[in-house]
JSON list of C-alpha atoms in Angstrom, two decimals:
[
{"chain": "X", "resi": 57, "resn": "PRO", "atom": "CA", "xyz": [96.76, 112.09, 97.05]},
{"chain": "X", "resi": 58, "resn": "VAL", "atom": "CA", "xyz": [97.24, 108.34, 96.99]},
{"chain": "X", "resi": 59, "resn": "ALA", "atom": "CA", "xyz": [99.87, 108.47, 99.75]},
{"chain": "X", "resi": 60, "resn": "SER", "atom": "CA", "xyz": [97.55, 110.17, 102.24]},
{"chain": "X", "resi": 61, "resn": "LYS", "atom": "CA", "xyz": [94.65, 107.85, 101.38]},
{"chain": "X", "resi": 62, "resn": "THR", "atom": "CA", "xyz": [96.94, 104.86, 101.83]},
{"chain": "X", "resi": 63, "resn": "ALA", "atom": "CA", "xyz": [98.03, 106.11, 105.26]},
{"chain": "X", "resi": 64, "resn": "LEU", "atom": "CA", "xyz": [94.45, 106.75, 106.37]},
{"chain": "X", "resi": 65, "resn": "ALA", "atom": "CA", "xyz": [93.33, 103.33, 105.12]},
{"chain": "X", "resi": 66, "resn": "PHE", "atom": "CA", "xyz": [96.25, 101.69, 106.91]},
{"chain": "X", "resi": 67, "resn": "PHE", "atom": "CA", "xyz": [95.38, 103.22, 110.28]},
{"chain": "X", "resi": 68, "resn": "ALA", "atom": "CA", "xyz": [91.62, 102.73, 109.87]},
{"chain": "X", "resi": 69, "resn": "PHE", "atom": "CA", "xyz": [92.08, 99.05, 109.06]},
{"chain": "X", "resi": 70, "resn": "ALA", "atom": "CA", "xyz": [94.76, 98.49, 111.70]},
{"chain": "X", "resi": 71, "resn": "LEU", "atom": "CA", "xyz": [92.55, 99.94, 114.42]},
{"chain": "X", "resi": 72, "resn": "CYS", "atom": "CA", "xyz": [89.41, 98.02, 113.40]},
{"chain": "X", "resi": 73, "resn": "ALA", "atom": "CA", "xyz": [91.36, 94.78, 112.94]},
{"chain": "X", "resi": 74, "resn": "SER", "atom": "CA", "xyz": [92.91, 95.28, 116.38]},
{"chain": "X", "resi": 75, "resn": "ALA", "atom": "CA", "xyz": [89.45, 95.63, 117.87]},
{"chain": "X", "resi": 76, "resn": "GLY", "atom": "CA", "xyz": [88.53, 92.32, 116.26]},
{"chain": "X", "resi": 77, "resn": "TYR", "atom": "CA", "xyz": [91.63, 90.58, 117.62]},
{"chain": "X", "resi": 78, "resn": "ILE", "atom": "CA", "xyz": [90.96, 91.89, 121.13]},
{"chain": "X", "resi": 79, "resn": "LEU", "atom": "CA", "xyz": [87.37, 90.65, 120.95]},
{"chain": "X", "resi": 80, "resn": "ASN", "atom": "CA", "xyz": [88.58, 87.24, 119.78]},
{"chain": "X", "resi": 81, "resn": "ASP", "atom": "CA", "xyz": [91.03, 87.03, 122.70]},
{"chain": "X", "resi": 82, "resn": "LEU", "atom": "CA", "xyz": [88.29, 88.01, 125.14]},
{"chain": "X", "resi": 83, "resn": "LEU", "atom": "CA", "xyz": [86.03, 85.25, 123.86]},
{"chain": "X", "resi": 84, "resn": "ASP", "atom": "CA", "xyz": [88.90, 82.73, 123.88]},
{"chain": "X", "resi": 85, "resn": "LEU", "atom": "CA", "xyz": [90.11, 83.43, 127.42]},
{"chain": "X", "resi": 86, "resn": "ASP", "atom": "CA", "xyz": [89.37, 79.98, 128.85]},
{"chain": "X", "resi": 87, "resn": "GLU", "atom": "CA", "xyz": [91.04, 78.12, 125.95]},
{"chain": "X", "resi": 88, "resn": "ASP", "atom": "CA", "xyz": [94.00, 80.53, 125.85]},
{"chain": "X", "resi": 89, "resn": "ARG", "atom": "CA", "xyz": [94.67, 80.07, 129.58]},
{"chain": "X", "resi": 90, "resn": "ARG", "atom": "CA", "xyz": [95.02, 76.32, 129.02]},
{"chain": "X", "resi": 91, "resn": "HIS", "atom": "CA", "xyz": [97.20, 76.76, 125.92]},
{"chain": "X", "resi": 92, "resn": "LYS", "atom": "CA", "xyz": [100.96, 76.24, 126.12]},
{"chain": "X", "resi": 93, "resn": "THR", "atom": "CA", "xyz": [101.91, 79.59, 124.55]},
{"chain": "X", "resi": 94, "resn": "LYS", "atom": "CA", "xyz": [98.68, 81.59, 124.32]},
{"chain": "X", "resi": 95, "resn": "LYS", "atom": "CA", "xyz": [98.46, 81.64, 128.12]},
{"chain": "X", "resi": 96, "resn": "ASN", "atom": "CA", "xyz": [101.16, 84.33, 128.02]},
{"chain": "X", "resi": 97, "resn": "ARG", "atom": "CA", "xyz": [98.99, 86.75, 126.07]},
{"chain": "X", "resi": 98, "resn": "ALA", "atom": "CA", "xyz": [98.14, 89.99, 127.85]},
{"chain": "X", "resi": 99, "resn": "LEU", "atom": "CA", "xyz": [94.49, 89.16, 128.54]},
{"chain": "X", "resi": 100, "resn": "ALA", "atom": "CA", "xyz": [94.95, 85.45, 129.23]},
{"chain": "X", "resi": 101, "resn": "SER", "atom": "CA", "xyz": [97.80, 86.09, 131.66]},
{"chain": "X", "resi": 102, "resn": "GLY", "atom": "CA", "xyz": [95.87, 88.81, 133.49]},
{"chain": "X", "resi": 103, "resn": "ARG", "atom": "CA", "xyz": [98.34, 91.59, 132.70]},
{"chain": "X", "resi": 104, "resn": "VAL", "atom": "CA", "xyz": [95.40, 93.41, 131.09]},
{"chain": "X", "resi": 105, "resn": "THR", "atom": "CA", "xyz": [91.99, 93.22, 132.73]},
{"chain": "X", "resi": 106, "resn": "ILE", "atom": "CA", "xyz": [88.86, 92.12, 130.87]},
{"chain": "X", "resi": 107, "resn": "GLY", "atom": "CA", "xyz": [87.32, 95.55, 131.37]},
{"chain": "X", "resi": 108, "resn": "ALA", "atom": "CA", "xyz": [90.37, 97.27, 129.93]},
{"chain": "X", "resi": 109, "resn": "GLY", "atom": "CA", "xyz": [90.25, 94.89, 126.97]},
{"chain": "X", "resi": 110, "resn": "PHE", "atom": "CA", "xyz": [86.63, 95.75, 126.18]},
{"chain": "X", "resi": 111, "resn": "LEU", "atom": "CA", "xyz": [87.35, 99.47, 126.52]},
{"chain": "X", "resi": 112, "resn": "LEU", "atom": "CA", "xyz": [90.38, 99.24, 124.24]},
{"chain": "X", "resi": 113, "resn": "ALA", "atom": "CA", "xyz": [88.39, 97.31, 121.63]},
{"chain": "X", "resi": 114, "resn": "ILE", "atom": "CA", "xyz": [85.66, 99.98, 121.62]},
{"chain": "X", "resi": 115, "resn": "LEU", "atom": "CA", "xyz": [88.20, 102.80, 121.37]},
{"chain": "X", "resi": 116, "resn": "CYS", "atom": "CA", "xyz": [90.03, 101.11, 118.49]},
{"chain": "X", "resi": 117, "resn": "LEU", "atom": "CA", "xyz": [86.79, 100.45, 116.62]},
{"chain": "X", "resi": 118, "resn": "THR", "atom": "CA", "xyz": [85.56, 104.01, 117.14]},
{"chain": "X", "resi": 119, "resn": "ALA", "atom": "CA", "xyz": [88.86, 105.54, 116.04]},
{"chain": "X", "resi": 120, "resn": "GLY", "atom": "CA", "xyz": [89.07, 103.30, 112.98]},
{"chain": "X", "resi": 121, "resn": "ALA", "atom": "CA", "xyz": [85.50, 104.09, 111.92]},
{"chain": "X", "resi": 122, "resn": "SER", "atom": "CA", "xyz": [86.14, 107.81, 112.38]},
{"chain": "X", "resi": 123, "resn": "ILE", "atom": "CA", "xyz": [89.16, 107.70, 110.09]},
{"chain": "X", "resi": 124, "resn": "ALA", "atom": "CA", "xyz": [87.23, 105.67, 107.50]},
{"chain": "X", "resi": 125, "resn": "ARG", "atom": "CA", "xyz": [84.82, 108.60, 107.07]},
{"chain": "X", "resi": 126, "resn": "PHE", "atom": "CA", "xyz": [87.54, 110.45, 105.16]},
{"chain": "X", "resi": 127, "resn": "LEU", "atom": "CA", "xyz": [87.89, 107.64, 102.61]},
{"chain": "X", "resi": 128, "resn": "PRO", "atom": "CA", "xyz": [85.71, 106.45, 99.69]},
{"chain": "X", "resi": 129, "resn": "THR", "atom": "CA", "xyz": [82.39, 104.80, 100.51]},
{"chain": "X", "resi": 130, "resn": "ALA", "atom": "CA", "xyz": [83.55, 101.56, 98.89]},
{"chain": "X", "resi": 131, "resn": "PHE", "atom": "CA", "xyz": [86.39, 101.37, 101.43]},
{"chain": "X", "resi": 132, "resn": "ALA", "atom": "CA", "xyz": [83.95, 101.85, 104.31]},
{"chain": "X", "resi": 133, "resn": "ILE", "atom": "CA", "xyz": [81.77, 99.04, 102.92]},
{"chain": "X", "resi": 134, "resn": "ALA", "atom": "CA", "xyz": [84.78, 96.70, 102.68]},
{"chain": "X", "resi": 135, "resn": "LEU", "atom": "CA", "xyz": [85.84, 97.64, 106.21]},
{"chain": "X", "resi": 136, "resn": "THR", "atom": "CA", "xyz": [82.31, 97.04, 107.51]},
{"chain": "X", "resi": 137, "resn": "ALA", "atom": "CA", "xyz": [82.23, 93.63, 105.80]},
{"chain": "X", "resi": 138, "resn": "TYR", "atom": "CA", "xyz": [85.59, 92.83, 107.41]},
{"chain": "X", "resi": 139, "resn": "ILE", "atom": "CA", "xyz": [84.32, 93.77, 110.86]},
{"chain": "X", "resi": 140, "resn": "ALA", "atom": "CA", "xyz": [81.11, 91.75, 110.39]},
{"chain": "X", "resi": 141, "resn": "ILE", "atom": "CA", "xyz": [82.98, 88.62, 109.26]},
{"chain": "X", "resi": 142, "resn": "SER", "atom": "CA", "xyz": [85.60, 89.11, 111.97]},
{"chain": "X", "resi": 143, "resn": "VAL", "atom": "CA", "xyz": [82.95, 89.27, 114.70]},
{"chain": "X", "resi": 144, "resn": "SER", "atom": "CA", "xyz": [81.15, 86.27, 113.19]},
{"chain": "X", "resi": 145, "resn": "TYR", "atom": "CA", "xyz": [84.44, 84.39, 113.18]},
{"chain": "X", "resi": 146, "resn": "SER", "atom": "CA", "xyz": [85.10, 85.18, 116.83]},
{"chain": "X", "resi": 147, "resn": "VAL", "atom": "CA", "xyz": [81.59, 84.23, 117.92]},
{"chain": "X", "resi": 148, "resn": "PHE", "atom": "CA", "xyz": [80.93, 81.02, 115.97]},
{"chain": "X", "resi": 149, "resn": "LEU", "atom": "CA", "xyz": [82.66, 80.57, 112.59]},
{"chain": "X", "resi": 150, "resn": "LYS", "atom": "CA", "xyz": [85.97, 79.58, 114.21]},
{"chain": "X", "resi": 151, "resn": "ARG", "atom": "CA", "xyz": [84.24, 76.52, 115.68]},
{"chain": "X", "resi": 152, "resn": "LEU", "atom": "CA", "xyz": [83.16, 75.18, 112.27]},
{"chain": "X", "resi": 153, "resn": "LEU", "atom": "CA", "xyz": [85.33, 72.67, 110.40]},
{"chain": "X", "resi": 154, "resn": "VAL", "atom": "CA", "xyz": [87.04, 74.24, 107.34]},
{"chain": "X", "resi": 155, "resn": "VAL", "atom": "CA", "xyz": [84.62, 77.21, 107.43]},
{"chain": "X", "resi": 156, "resn": "ASP", "atom": "CA", "xyz": [86.96, 78.88, 109.92]},
{"chain": "X", "resi": 157, "resn": "VAL", "atom": "CA", "xyz": [89.91, 78.66, 107.53]},
{"chain": "X", "resi": 158, "resn": "LEU", "atom": "CA", "xyz": [87.88, 79.96, 104.58]},
{"chain": "X", "resi": 159, "resn": "ALA", "atom": "CA", "xyz": [86.70, 82.87, 106.74]},
{"chain": "X", "resi": 160, "resn": "LEU", "atom": "CA", "xyz": [90.30, 83.76, 107.61]},
{"chain": "X", "resi": 161, "resn": "ALA", "atom": "CA", "xyz": [91.32, 83.67, 103.94]},
{"chain": "X", "resi": 162, "resn": "VAL", "atom": "CA", "xyz": [88.42, 85.96, 103.05]},
{"chain": "X", "resi": 163, "resn": "LEU", "atom": "CA", "xyz": [89.33, 88.34, 105.87]},
{"chain": "X", "resi": 164, "resn": "TYR", "atom": "CA", "xyz": [92.94, 88.60, 104.71]},
{"chain": "X", "resi": 165, "resn": "THR", "atom": "CA", "xyz": [91.86, 89.10, 101.09]},
{"chain": "X", "resi": 166, "resn": "LEU", "atom": "CA", "xyz": [89.41, 91.83, 102.13]},
{"chain": "X", "resi": 167, "resn": "ARG", "atom": "CA", "xyz": [92.39, 93.86, 103.31]},
{"chain": "X", "resi": 168, "resn": "VAL", "atom": "CA", "xyz": [93.73, 93.86, 99.76]},
{"chain": "X", "resi": 169, "resn": "VAL", "atom": "CA", "xyz": [90.29, 94.77, 98.38]},
{"chain": "X", "resi": 170, "resn": "ALA", "atom": "CA", "xyz": [89.90, 97.63, 100.85]},
{"chain": "X", "resi": 171, "resn": "GLY", "atom": "CA", "xyz": [93.33, 98.95, 99.90]},
{"chain": "X", "resi": 172, "resn": "GLY", "atom": "CA", "xyz": [92.28, 99.04, 96.26]},
{"chain": "X", "resi": 173, "resn": "PHE", "atom": "CA", "xyz": [89.10, 100.92, 97.12]},
{"chain": "X", "resi": 174, "resn": "ALA", "atom": "CA", "xyz": [90.97, 103.44, 99.27]},
{"chain": "X", "resi": 175, "resn": "THR", "atom": "CA", "xyz": [93.59, 104.27, 96.64]},
{"chain": "X", "resi": 176, "resn": "GLY", "atom": "CA", "xyz": [91.49, 103.91, 93.51]},
{"chain": "X", "resi": 177, "resn": "ILE", "atom": "CA", "xyz": [93.81, 101.20, 92.21]},
{"chain": "X", "resi": 178, "resn": "VAL", "atom": "CA", "xyz": [91.90, 98.63, 90.15]},
{"chain": "X", "resi": 179, "resn": "LEU", "atom": "CA", "xyz": [92.51, 95.11, 91.45]},
{"chain": "X", "resi": 180, "resn": "SER", "atom": "CA", "xyz": [92.65, 92.40, 88.84]},
{"chain": "X", "resi": 181, "resn": "PRO", "atom": "CA", "xyz": [91.10, 88.93, 89.26]},
{"chain": "X", "resi": 182, "resn": "TRP", "atom": "CA", "xyz": [94.68, 87.64, 88.98]},
{"chain": "X", "resi": 183, "resn": "LEU", "atom": "CA", "xyz": [95.77, 89.47, 92.13]},
{"chain": "X", "resi": 184, "resn": "LEU", "atom": "CA", "xyz": [92.66, 88.57, 94.11]},
{"chain": "X", "resi": 185, "resn": "SER", "atom": "CA", "xyz": [92.80, 84.87, 93.24]},
{"chain": "X", "resi": 186, "resn": "PHE", "atom": "CA", "xyz": [96.55, 84.77, 93.93]},
{"chain": "X", "resi": 187, "resn": "ALA", "atom": "CA", "xyz": [96.03, 86.50, 97.29]},
{"chain": "X", "resi": 188, "resn": "PHE", "atom": "CA", "xyz": [93.11, 84.26, 98.31]},
{"chain": "X", "resi": 189, "resn": "PHE", "atom": "CA", "xyz": [95.00, 81.00, 97.71]},
{"chain": "X", "resi": 190, "resn": "LEU", "atom": "CA", "xyz": [98.11, 82.37, 99.41]},
{"chain": "X", "resi": 191, "resn": "PHE", "atom": "CA", "xyz": [96.10, 83.42, 102.47]},
{"chain": "X", "resi": 192, "resn": "LEU", "atom": "CA", "xyz": [94.20, 80.12, 102.42]},
{"chain": "X", "resi": 193, "resn": "SER", "atom": "CA", "xyz": [97.51, 78.29, 102.76]},
{"chain": "X", "resi": 194, "resn": "LEU", "atom": "CA", "xyz": [98.54, 80.52, 105.67]},
{"chain": "X", "resi": 195, "resn": "ALA", "atom": "CA", "xyz": [95.17, 80.01, 107.38]},
{"chain": "X", "resi": 196, "resn": "PHE", "atom": "CA", "xyz": [95.50, 76.23, 107.09]},
{"chain": "X", "resi": 197, "resn": "ALA", "atom": "CA", "xyz": [99.07, 76.52, 108.41]},
{"chain": "X", "resi": 198, "resn": "LYS", "atom": "CA", "xyz": [97.75, 78.40, 111.43]},
{"chain": "X", "resi": 199, "resn": "ARG", "atom": "CA", "xyz": [95.34, 75.56, 112.17]},
{"chain": "X", "resi": 200, "resn": "ALA", "atom": "CA", "xyz": [97.89, 72.85, 111.38]},
{"chain": "X", "resi": 201, "resn": "ALA", "atom": "CA", "xyz": [100.40, 74.38, 113.80]},
{"chain": "X", "resi": 202, "resn": "ASP", "atom": "CA", "xyz": [97.85, 74.11, 116.59]},
{"chain": "X", "resi": 203, "resn": "LEU", "atom": "CA", "xyz": [97.04, 70.51, 115.64]},
{"chain": "X", "resi": 204, "resn": "VAL", "atom": "CA", "xyz": [100.72, 69.53, 115.67]},
{"chain": "X", "resi": 205, "resn": "GLN", "atom": "CA", "xyz": [101.16, 71.00, 119.14]},
{"chain": "X", "resi": 206, "resn": "HIS", "atom": "CA", "xyz": [98.08, 69.25, 120.52]},
{"chain": "X", "resi": 207, "resn": "GLN", "atom": "CA", "xyz": [99.11, 66.00, 118.88]},
{"chain": "X", "resi": 208, "resn": "GLN", "atom": "CA", "xyz": [102.49, 66.22, 120.59]},
{"chain": "X", "resi": 209, "resn": "ASP", "atom": "CA", "xyz": [100.66, 66.75, 123.88]},
{"chain": "X", "resi": 210, "resn": "ASN", "atom": "CA", "xyz": [98.64, 63.56, 123.22]},
{"chain": "X", "resi": 211, "resn": "GLN", "atom": "CA", "xyz": [95.35, 65.46, 123.00]},
{"chain": "X", "resi": 212, "resn": "ARG", "atom": "CA", "xyz": [92.61, 64.20, 120.71]},
{"chain": "X", "resi": 213, "resn": "ILE", "atom": "CA", "xyz": [90.66, 67.39, 120.04]},
{"chain": "X", "resi": 214, "resn": "LEU", "atom": "CA", "xyz": [91.49, 71.03, 119.38]},
{"chain": "X", "resi": 215, "resn": "PRO", "atom": "CA", "xyz": [89.61, 72.98, 122.09]},
{"chain": "X", "resi": 216, "resn": "GLY", "atom": "CA", "xyz": [87.14, 75.53, 120.75]},
{"chain": "X", "resi": 217, "resn": "ARG", "atom": "CA", "xyz": [87.63, 74.39, 117.16]},
{"chain": "X", "resi": 218, "resn": "GLY", "atom": "CA", "xyz": [85.99, 71.77, 114.96]},
{"chain": "X", "resi": 219, "resn": "TYR", "atom": "CA", "xyz": [89.12, 69.65, 114.49]},
{"chain": "X", "resi": 220, "resn": "LEU", "atom": "CA", "xyz": [90.60, 66.44, 115.81]},
{"chain": "X", "resi": 221, "resn": "THR", "atom": "CA", "xyz": [94.35, 65.92, 115.88]},
{"chain": "X", "resi": 222, "resn": "THR", "atom": "CA", "xyz": [93.81, 63.05, 113.42]},
{"chain": "X", "resi": 223, "resn": "ASP", "atom": "CA", "xyz": [92.76, 65.72, 110.88]},
{"chain": "X", "resi": 224, "resn": "LEU", "atom": "CA", "xyz": [96.35, 67.00, 110.68]},
{"chain": "X", "resi": 225, "resn": "ASP", "atom": "CA", "xyz": [97.22, 65.21, 107.42]},
{"chain": "X", "resi": 226, "resn": "ALA", "atom": "CA", "xyz": [94.09, 66.44, 105.66]},
{"chain": "X", "resi": 227, "resn": "VAL", "atom": "CA", "xyz": [94.61, 70.00, 106.90]},
{"chain": "X", "resi": 228, "resn": "SER", "atom": "CA", "xyz": [98.26, 69.95, 105.82]},
{"chain": "X", "resi": 229, "resn": "ILE", "atom": "CA", "xyz": [97.46, 68.64, 102.34]},
{"chain": "X", "resi": 230, "resn": "ALA", "atom": "CA", "xyz": [94.75, 71.28, 101.87]},
{"chain": "X", "resi": 231, "resn": "GLY", "atom": "CA", "xyz": [97.13, 74.00, 103.03]},
{"chain": "X", "resi": 232, "resn": "MET", "atom": "CA", "xyz": [99.95, 72.91, 100.74]},
{"chain": "X", "resi": 233, "resn": "CYS", "atom": "CA", "xyz": [97.51, 72.75, 97.83]},
{"chain": "X", "resi": 234, "resn": "GLY", "atom": "CA", "xyz": [96.44, 76.32, 98.56]},
{"chain": "X", "resi": 235, "resn": "GLY", "atom": "CA", "xyz": [100.03, 77.51, 98.41]},
{"chain": "X", "resi": 236, "resn": "PHE", "atom": "CA", "xyz": [100.75, 75.70, 95.16]},
{"chain": "X", "resi": 237, "resn": "LEU", "atom": "CA", "xyz": [97.50, 76.99, 93.65]},
{"chain": "X", "resi": 238, "resn": "SER", "atom": "CA", "xyz": [98.70, 80.54, 94.28]},
{"chain": "X", "resi": 239, "resn": "ALA", "atom": "CA", "xyz": [101.92, 79.61, 92.44]},
{"chain": "X", "resi": 240, "resn": "LEU", "atom": "CA", "xyz": [99.82, 78.21, 89.60]},
{"chain": "X", "resi": 241, "resn": "VAL", "atom": "CA", "xyz": [97.85, 81.46, 89.37]},
{"chain": "X", "resi": 242, "resn": "LEU", "atom": "CA", "xyz": [101.14, 83.34, 89.14]},
{"chain": "X", "resi": 243, "resn": "THR", "atom": "CA", "xyz": [102.27, 81.03, 86.33]},
{"chain": "X", "resi": 244, "resn": "LEU", "atom": "CA", "xyz": [99.05, 81.61, 84.39]},
{"chain": "X", "resi": 245, "resn": "TYR", "atom": "CA", "xyz": [99.34, 85.34, 84.96]},
{"chain": "X", "resi": 246, "resn": "ILE", "atom": "CA", "xyz": [102.91, 85.47, 83.67]},
{"chain": "X", "resi": 247, "resn": "ASN", "atom": "CA", "xyz": [101.71, 83.75, 80.48]},
{"chain": "X", "resi": 248, "resn": "SER", "atom": "CA", "xyz": [98.68, 86.04, 80.06]},
{"chain": "X", "resi": 249, "resn": "GLU", "atom": "CA", "xyz": [98.25, 88.98, 77.73]},
{"chain": "X", "resi": 250, "resn": "SER", "atom": "CA", "xyz": [97.97, 91.32, 80.72]},
{"chain": "X", "resi": 251, "resn": "VAL", "atom": "CA", "xyz": [101.64, 90.87, 81.52]},
{"chain": "X", "resi": 252, "resn": "GLN", "atom": "CA", "xyz": [102.69, 91.75, 77.97]},
{"chain": "X", "resi": 253, "resn": "LEU", "atom": "CA", "xyz": [100.92, 95.10, 78.34]},
{"chain": "X", "resi": 254, "resn": "LEU", "atom": "CA", "xyz": [102.21, 95.98, 81.80]},
{"chain": "X", "resi": 255, "resn": "TYR", "atom": "CA", "xyz": [105.85, 94.83, 81.78]},
{"chain": "X", "resi": 256, "resn": "ARG", "atom": "CA", "xyz": [108.73, 95.49, 79.41]},
{"chain": "X", "resi": 257, "resn": "ARG", "atom": "CA", "xyz": [110.46, 92.26, 80.40]},
{"chain": "X", "resi": 258, "resn": "PRO", "atom": "CA", "xyz": [107.74, 89.90, 81.66]},
{"chain": "X", "resi": 259, "resn": "GLY", "atom": "CA", "xyz": [110.17, 86.98, 81.56]},
{"chain": "X", "resi": 260, "resn": "LEU", "atom": "CA", "xyz": [111.84, 88.34, 84.69]},
{"chain": "X", "resi": 261, "resn": "LEU", "atom": "CA", "xyz": [108.66, 87.54, 86.64]},
{"chain": "X", "resi": 262, "resn": "TRP", "atom": "CA", "xyz": [109.60, 83.87, 86.43]},
{"chain": "X", "resi": 263, "resn": "GLY", "atom": "CA", "xyz": [112.18, 84.66, 89.10]},
{"chain": "X", "resi": 264, "resn": "LEU", "atom": "CA", "xyz": [109.31, 84.94, 91.58]},
{"chain": "X", "resi": 265, "resn": "GLN", "atom": "CA", "xyz": [108.29, 81.31, 91.17]},
{"chain": "X", "resi": 266, "resn": "PRO", "atom": "CA", "xyz": [111.23, 79.61, 92.92]},
{"chain": "X", "resi": 267, "resn": "ILE", "atom": "CA", "xyz": [110.96, 82.13, 95.77]},
{"chain": "X", "resi": 268, "resn": "LEU", "atom": "CA", "xyz": [107.25, 81.43, 96.21]},
{"chain": "X", "resi": 269, "resn": "LEU", "atom": "CA", "xyz": [107.67, 77.67, 95.99]},
{"chain": "X", "resi": 270, "resn": "TYR", "atom": "CA", "xyz": [110.56, 77.76, 98.45]},
{"chain": "X", "resi": 271, "resn": "TYR", "atom": "CA", "xyz": [108.48, 79.82, 100.87]},
{"chain": "X", "resi": 272, "resn": "PHE", "atom": "CA", "xyz": [105.52, 77.45, 100.91]},
{"chain": "X", "resi": 273, "resn": "SER", "atom": "CA", "xyz": [107.60, 74.28, 100.95]},
{"chain": "X", "resi": 274, "resn": "ARG", "atom": "CA", "xyz": [109.71, 75.52, 103.85]},
{"chain": "X", "resi": 275, "resn": "LEU", "atom": "CA", "xyz": [106.65, 76.82, 105.72]},
{"chain": "X", "resi": 276, "resn": "TRP", "atom": "CA", "xyz": [104.97, 73.43, 105.67]},
{"chain": "X", "resi": 277, "resn": "VAL", "atom": "CA", "xyz": [108.09, 71.44, 106.51]},
{"chain": "X", "resi": 278, "resn": "ILE", "atom": "CA", "xyz": [108.62, 73.66, 109.55]},
{"chain": "X", "resi": 279, "resn": "CYS", "atom": "CA", "xyz": [104.94, 73.33, 110.45]},
{"chain": "X", "resi": 280, "resn": "ARG", "atom": "CA", "xyz": [105.03, 69.54, 110.43]},
{"chain": "X", "resi": 281, "resn": "ARG", "atom": "CA", "xyz": [108.19, 69.58, 112.53]},
{"chain": "X", "resi": 282, "resn": "GLY", "atom": "CA", "xyz": [106.21, 71.41, 115.20]},
{"chain": "X", "resi": 283, "resn": "LYS", "atom": "CA", "xyz": [108.35, 74.55, 114.96]},
{"chain": "X", "resi": 284, "resn": "LEU", "atom": "CA", "xyz": [105.68, 76.86, 113.56]},
{"chain": "X", "resi": 285, "resn": "THR", "atom": "CA", "xyz": [103.74, 79.02, 116.02]},
{"chain": "X", "resi": 286, "resn": "GLU", "atom": "CA", "xyz": [100.00, 79.61, 115.74]},
{"chain": "X", "resi": 287, "resn": "ASP", "atom": "CA", "xyz": [100.84, 82.78, 113.77]},
{"chain": "X", "resi": 288, "resn": "PRO", "atom": "CA", "xyz": [102.48, 81.59, 110.51]},
{"chain": "X", "resi": 289, "resn": "THR", "atom": "CA", "xyz": [103.17, 85.14, 109.29]}
]
């Protein structure tokens, strides 16, 4: 049944993604301890030991991989690709200018792809392109939020990343463009033949546009005001 496959995929991905986040925090300990807010994270603050962090990451990864065995092979391949890119991101991709943001957008989009593989739901190019640009905007917002905070602290560079605080305008413009591109994809989709086949009243989908545009516009205004945390979601 689709419901049981969805549940299994959810837990498999949640566990493996958690392992990746723990690994990233372990590799970022020095930077996180000097960060204004990240220093309060469990590992950075010392509430959880490094050894316990490694053990938890291994347990999460093992549990997630075990659950994935009960799902289609295509899901396991997508999950493996996610883990590989996630580890690569934690080790070196996050230090490369723009590459880090593209990697994050791909990682987020892979979750959608894996969900399609797990449930047997065919994912259209419309959905994947919409999701990629949406996640690209969020990834840029994540980086922009950090740059705003470091700029306010009169710091020139973003530790452990390939950015200078003077890159804030370029990062913000790229992020806003990503959000508006996702809105453009939605517009093209609403005007496509696919919509006529799938919806009785496709015109109602236009109601999504002002919501989406409001979301991205507000997100970036808040980001530039310095009120967005490093986790834009």
